[in-house]
Amino acid sequence: MNALLTPSACLPSDSAQSLLIGRVWVPGQGPVLALVGPDQIHDLSTLAPTCSQLLELPDVAHAVRAAQASLPRIGATADIMGNSNESTRDASQP
């Protein structure tokens, strides 16, 4: 795995207490709005399919935290970040 594509290299030091969003390419589905944590990445599209719709919610942080336990898991953060290098990427994985 590329040392620059790891949670410790890419995420802020307070990522366990943060609400970080991103976009993950999911094979067969395309780009998915995602909640990024230090260990796991979850699909936010059941809460809001786009980033603009998410940010227009009345209380984004509360909405995300309330939904967090039921969000579908996309995968391990380390695995997804490690698969982000275009030259070595496995297209069958997020």
Short mmCIF file of C-alpha atoms in Angstrom, two decimals, residues 10-89:
data_model
loop_
_atom_site.label_atom_id
_atom_site.label_comp_id
_atom_site.label_asym_id
_atom_site.label_seq_id
_atom_site.Cartn_x
_atom_site.Cartn_y
_atom_site.Cartn_z
CA CYS A 10 -4.78 11.47 4.85
CA LEU A 11 -7.16 12.09 7.75
CA PRO A 12 -6.91 14.82 10.38
CA SER A 13 -5.62 13.80 13.82
CA ASP A 14 -9.11 14.29 15.30
CA SER A 15 -10.88 12.19 12.65
CA ALA A 16 -12.51 9.95 15.28
CA GLN A 17 -14.45 12.99 16.57
CA SER A 18 -14.98 14.61 13.16
CA LEU A 19 -17.71 14.27 10.57
CA LEU A 20 -15.80 13.86 7.33
CA ILE A 21 -17.56 13.42 4.01
CA GLY A 22 -16.17 12.35 0.70
CA ARG A 23 -17.03 10.49 -2.44
CA VAL A 24 -16.17 6.85 -3.12
CA TRP A 25 -16.41 5.09 -6.46
CA VAL A 26 -18.42 1.92 -5.87
CA PRO A 27 -18.24 -0.59 -8.75
CA GLY A 28 -21.61 -1.06 -10.43
CA GLN A 29 -22.99 1.99 -8.66
CA GLY A 30 -20.67 4.91 -9.45
CA PRO A 31 -19.72 7.77 -7.12
CA VAL A 32 -21.32 7.56 -3.68
CA LEU A 33 -21.48 10.25 -1.01
CA ALA A 34 -19.64 8.80 1.97
CA LEU A 35 -19.03 9.31 5.66
CA VAL A 36 -15.30 8.77 6.22
CA GLY A 37 -14.08 7.53 9.57
CA PRO A 38 -10.64 6.42 10.69
CA ASP A 39 -11.64 2.74 10.37
CA GLN A 40 -14.74 2.50 8.16
CA ILE A 41 -16.43 4.33 5.30
CA HIS A 42 -20.23 4.36 5.10
CA ASP A 43 -22.69 5.25 2.33
CA LEU A 44 -24.55 8.51 3.06
CA SER A 45 -26.86 8.33 0.04
CA THR A 46 -29.81 7.04 2.09
CA LEU A 47 -29.61 10.28 4.08
CA ALA A 48 -28.82 12.55 1.11
CA PRO A 49 -27.84 11.44 -2.40
CA THR A 50 -25.72 14.52 -3.11
CA CYS A 51 -23.37 16.70 -1.10
CA SER A 52 -25.49 19.79 -1.72
CA GLN A 53 -28.60 18.02 -0.38
CA LEU A 54 -26.65 16.88 2.67
CA LEU A 55 -25.38 20.38 3.41
CA GLU A 56 -28.89 21.81 3.02
CA LEU A 57 -30.26 19.68 5.88
CA PRO A 58 -31.31 21.86 8.84
CA ASP A 59 -28.73 20.31 11.23
CA VAL A 60 -26.23 18.29 9.20
CA ALA A 61 -24.17 17.03 12.12
CA HIS A 62 -27.23 15.88 14.05
CA ALA A 63 -28.73 14.19 10.98
CA VAL A 64 -25.51 12.31 10.18
CA ARG A 65 -24.95 11.21 13.79
CA ALA A 66 -28.57 10.07 14.10
CA ALA A 67 -28.31 7.99 10.92
CA GLN A 68 -24.76 6.73 11.42
CA ALA A 69 -25.64 3.34 12.96
CA SER A 70 -27.91 2.42 10.05
CA LEU A 71 -25.70 3.63 7.17
CA PRO A 72 -24.53 0.86 4.81
CA ARG A 73 -20.83 0.06 5.13
CA ILE A 74 -18.78 0.56 1.96
CA GLY A 75 -15.54 -0.82 3.38
CA ALA A 76 -12.48 -0.33 5.53
CA THR A 77 -10.95 3.13 5.22
CA ALA A 78 -7.41 1.74 4.85
CA ASP A 79 -8.49 -0.63 2.04
CA ILE A 80 -10.39 2.05 0.13
CA MET A 81 -7.61 4.63 0.46
CA GLY A 82 -5.05 1.99 -0.50
CA ASN A 83 -7.03 1.29 -3.66
CA SER A 84 -7.10 4.97 -4.68
CA ASN A 85 -3.92 5.05 -6.74
CA GLU A 86 -5.13 5.06 -10.35
CA SER A 87 -2.06 3.17 -11.60
CA THR A 88 -2.49 0.23 -9.21
CA ARG A 89 -6.24 0.37 -8.55
#
